[in-house]
mmCIF file of C-alpha atoms in Angstrom:
data_model
loop_
_atom_site.group_PDB
_atom_site.id
_atom_site.type_symbol
_atom_site.label_atom_id
_atom_site.label_comp_id
_atom_site.label_asym_id
_atom_site.label_seq_id
_atom_site.Cartn_x
_atom_site.Cartn_y
_atom_site.Cartn_z
ATOM 1 C CA MET A 6 -89.764 22.703 -2.851
ATOM 2 C CA GLY A 7 -88.147 23.444 0.476
ATOM 3 C CA ASN A 8 -86.552 19.913 0.496
ATOM 4 C CA GLU A 9 -85.069 20.424 -2.937
ATOM 5 C CA LYS A 10 -83.427 23.655 -2.053
ATOM 6 C CA SER A 11 -82.090 22.312 1.169
ATOM 7 C CA ALA A 12 -80.769 19.165 -0.772
ATOM 8 C CA ASP A 13 -79.229 21.484 -3.332
ATOM 9 C CA ILE A 14 -77.606 23.743 -0.625
ATOM 10 C CA ASN A 15 -76.253 20.570 1.126
ATOM 11 C CA LEU A 16 -74.911 19.233 -2.123
ATOM 12 C CA THR A 17 -73.404 22.540 -2.994
ATOM 13 C CA GLU A 18 -71.937 22.727 0.451
ATOM 14 C CA LEU A 19 -70.567 19.244 0.145
ATOM 15 C CA LEU A 20 -69.097 20.029 -3.366
ATOM 16 C CA LEU A 21 -67.417 23.089 -1.902
ATOM 17 C CA LYS A 22 -66.068 21.043 1.050
ATOM 18 C CA ILE A 23 -64.850 18.424 -1.376
ATOM 19 C CA SER A 24 -63.308 21.124 -3.551
ATOM 20 C CA SER A 25 -61.473 22.708 -0.587
ATOM 21 C CA ASP A 26 -60.336 19.193 0.640
ATOM 22 C CA VAL A 27 -59.136 18.500 -2.854
ATOM 23 C CA SER A 28 -57.369 21.772 -2.959
ATOM 24 C CA ALA A 29 -55.840 21.194 0.512
ATOM 25 C CA ILE A 30 -54.676 17.599 -0.682
ATOM 26 C CA LYS A 31 -53.301 19.141 -3.946
ATOM 27 C CA THR A 32 -51.475 21.690 -1.839
ATOM 28 C CA ASP A 33 -50.146 19.028 0.533
ATOM 29 C CA MET A 34 -49.024 16.879 -2.447
ATOM 30 C CA GLN A 35 -47.209 19.842 -3.998
ATOM 31 C CA ASN A 36 -45.635 20.505 -0.635
ATOM 32 C CA PHE A 37 -44.601 16.951 -0.320
ATOM 33 C CA LYS A 38 -43.189 16.891 -3.865
ATOM 34 C CA ASP A 39 -41.289 20.051 -3.047
ATOM 35 C CA SER A 40 -40.128 18.719 0.143
ATOM 36 C CA TYR A 41 -39.075 15.419 -1.441
ATOM 37 C CA LYS A 42 -37.201 17.168 -4.102
ATOM 38 C CA SER A 43 -35.393 19.351 -1.654
ATOM 39 C CA GLU A 44 -34.472 16.412 0.639
ATOM 40 C CA LYS A 45 -33.385 14.471 -2.427
ATOM 41 C CA GLU A 46 -31.145 17.318 -3.494
ATOM 42 C CA ASN A 47 -29.768 17.804 0.033
ATOM 43 C CA LEU A 48 -29.012 13.931 0.336
ATOM 44 C CA LEU A 49 -27.390 14.007 -3.173
ATOM 45 C CA ALA A 50 -25.181 16.964 -1.993
ATOM 46 C CA LYS A 51 -24.255 15.069 1.218
ATOM 47 C CA ILE A 52 -23.488 11.991 -0.803
ATOM 48 C CA ASP A 53 -21.236 13.987 -3.137
ATOM 49 C CA ASP A 54 -19.580 15.628 -0.106
ATOM 50 C CA VAL A 55 -19.013 12.240 1.522
ATOM 51 C CA ARG A 56 -17.660 10.857 -1.699
ATOM 52 C CA GLU A 57 -15.157 13.769 -2.135
ATOM 53 C CA ASP A 58 -14.020 13.296 1.400
ATOM 54 C CA PHE A 59 -13.640 9.561 0.811
ATOM 55 C CA ASP A 60 -11.696 10.218 -2.418
ATOM 56 C CA LYS A 61 -9.336 12.583 -0.587
ATOM 57 C CA GLU A 62 -8.767 10.174 2.295
ATOM 58 C CA MET A 63 -8.096 7.360 -0.074
ATOM 59 C CA LYS A 64 -5.652 9.479 -2.026
ATOM 60 C CA ALA A 65 -3.886 10.392 1.211
ATOM 61 C CA MET A 66 -3.856 6.792 2.370
ATOM 62 C CA LYS A 67 -2.521 5.673 -0.987
ATOM 63 C CA GLU A 68 0.213 8.241 -0.864
ATOM 64 C CA ALA A 69 1.151 7.239 2.740
ATOM 65 C CA PHE A 70 1.187 3.559 1.786
ATOM 66 C CA GLU A 71 3.428 4.299 -1.305
ATOM 67 C CA GLU A 72 5.753 6.293 0.925
ATOM 68 C CA LYS A 73 5.994 3.356 3.339
ATOM 69 C CA LEU A 74 6.687 0.959 0.486
ATOM 70 C CA LYS A 75 9.446 3.215 -0.653
ATOM 71 C CA GLN A 76 10.997 3.387 2.740
ATOM 72 C CA GLN A 77 10.789 -0.361 3.044
ATOM 73 C CA ASP A 78 12.410 -0.862 -0.284
ATOM 74 C CA ALA A 79 15.182 1.545 0.789
ATOM 75 C CA GLN A 80 15.616 -0.480 3.884
ATOM 76 C CA ILE A 81 15.699 -3.790 2.071
ATOM 77 C CA LYS A 82 18.303 -2.398 -0.355
ATOM 78 C CA LEU A 83 20.420 -1.147 2.622
ATOM 79 C CA LEU A 84 19.997 -4.411 4.413
ATOM 80 C CA THR A 85 20.977 -6.298 1.212
ATOM 81 C CA THR A 86 24.182 -4.012 0.898
ATOM 82 C CA TYR A 87 25.120 -4.788 4.438
ATOM 83 C CA THR A 88 24.470 -8.460 4.109
ATOM 84 C CA GLU A 89 26.781 -8.458 0.901
ATOM 85 C CA ALA A 90 29.323 -6.437 2.766
ATOM 86 C CA LEU A 91 29.320 -8.951 5.638
ATOM 87 C CA ARG A 92 29.501 -11.873 3.217
ATOM 88 C CA THR A 93 32.482 -10.353 1.320
ATOM 89 C CA GLN A 94 34.193 -9.469 4.567
ATOM 90 C CA LYS A 95 33.877 -13.112 5.863
ATOM 91 C CA ASP A 96 35.089 -14.303 2.473
ATOM 92 C CA LYS A 97 38.108 -11.904 2.748
ATOM 93 C CA GLU A 98 38.942 -13.062 6.292
ATOM 94 C CA ASP A 99 38.784 -16.685 5.209
ATOM 95 C CA ALA A 100 41.016 -16.004 2.118
ATOM 96 C CA LYS A 101 43.493 -14.150 4.304
ATOM 97 C CA LYS A 102 43.611 -17.014 6.798
ATOM 98 C CA TRP A 103 44.109 -19.586 3.817
ATOM 99 C CA ARG A 104 46.793 -17.361 2.374
ATOM 100 C CA THR A 105 48.643 -17.333 5.579
ATOM 101 C CA THR A 106 48.374 -20.914 6.181
ATOM 102 C CA ILE A 107 49.633 -21.617 2.663
ATOM 103 C CA ALA A 108 52.308 -19.183 2.941
ATOM 104 C CA PHE A 109 53.582 -20.998 6.183
ATOM 105 C CA ILE A 110 53.261 -24.372 4.390
ATOM 106 C CA LEU A 111 55.080 -23.214 1.316
ATOM 107 C CA THR A 112 57.824 -21.515 3.548
ATOM 108 C CA GLY A 113 58.292 -24.812 5.384
ATOM 109 C CA ILE A 114 58.499 -26.787 2.039
ATOM 110 C CA GLY A 115 60.874 -24.065 0.721
ATOM 111 C CA GLY A 116 63.077 -24.472 3.838
ATOM 112 C CA LEU A 117 63.138 -28.168 3.597
ATOM 113 C CA LEU A 118 64.206 -27.834 -0.173
ATOM 114 C CA ILE A 119 66.791 -25.241 0.651
ATOM 115 C CA GLY A 120 68.129 -27.417 3.491
ATOM 116 C CA SER A 121 68.353 -30.487 1.272
ATOM 117 C CA ILE A 122 70.221 -28.841 -1.526
ATOM 118 C CA PRO A 123 73.605 -29.984 -0.373
ATOM 119 C CA PHE A 124 72.285 -33.502 -0.233
ATOM 120 C CA ILE A 125 70.721 -33.233 -3.708
ATOM 121 C CA LEU A 126 74.000 -31.900 -5.025
ATOM 122 C CA LYS A 127 76.032 -34.611 -3.316
ATOM 123 C CA ALA A 128 73.677 -37.169 -4.926
ATOM 124 C CA PHE A 129 74.138 -35.646 -8.411
ATOM 125 C CA ILE A 130 77.830 -35.522 -8.018
ATOM 126 C CA GLN A 131 78.059 -39.147 -6.905
ATOM 127 C CA ALA A 132 75.727 -40.211 -9.692
ATOM 128 C CA GLY A 133 77.827 -38.310 -12.180
ATOM 129 C CA ALA A 134 81.142 -39.823 -10.860
ATOM 130 C CA LYS A 135 80.130 -43.373 -11.281
#
């Protein structure tokens, strides 16, 4: 009988140790679950924070880019206006030169015609007398 009680005691001790080990494992698993849940929430919060920062930065970059585009459009319009002004100025200068040239030519032709009026009248008079 002594052996049976000793075996029962060892078995009971073993079961108690297993029970305490299972309890410790269960506690460790619960702690692991809690820490996992806490870490997951922290990571999700950090991800949301990074996402918000990213959205703010992208919005700021987009606004800056659009502002640069507006400035470039304004510069392009200004340059187009200047180019057109230079083109019309060149056309005006060329037109003035041609007008002056044509005026001199017409003045010369007019002078020749005025100078030849007596000869033309003489020719008409002689043609009419015959």
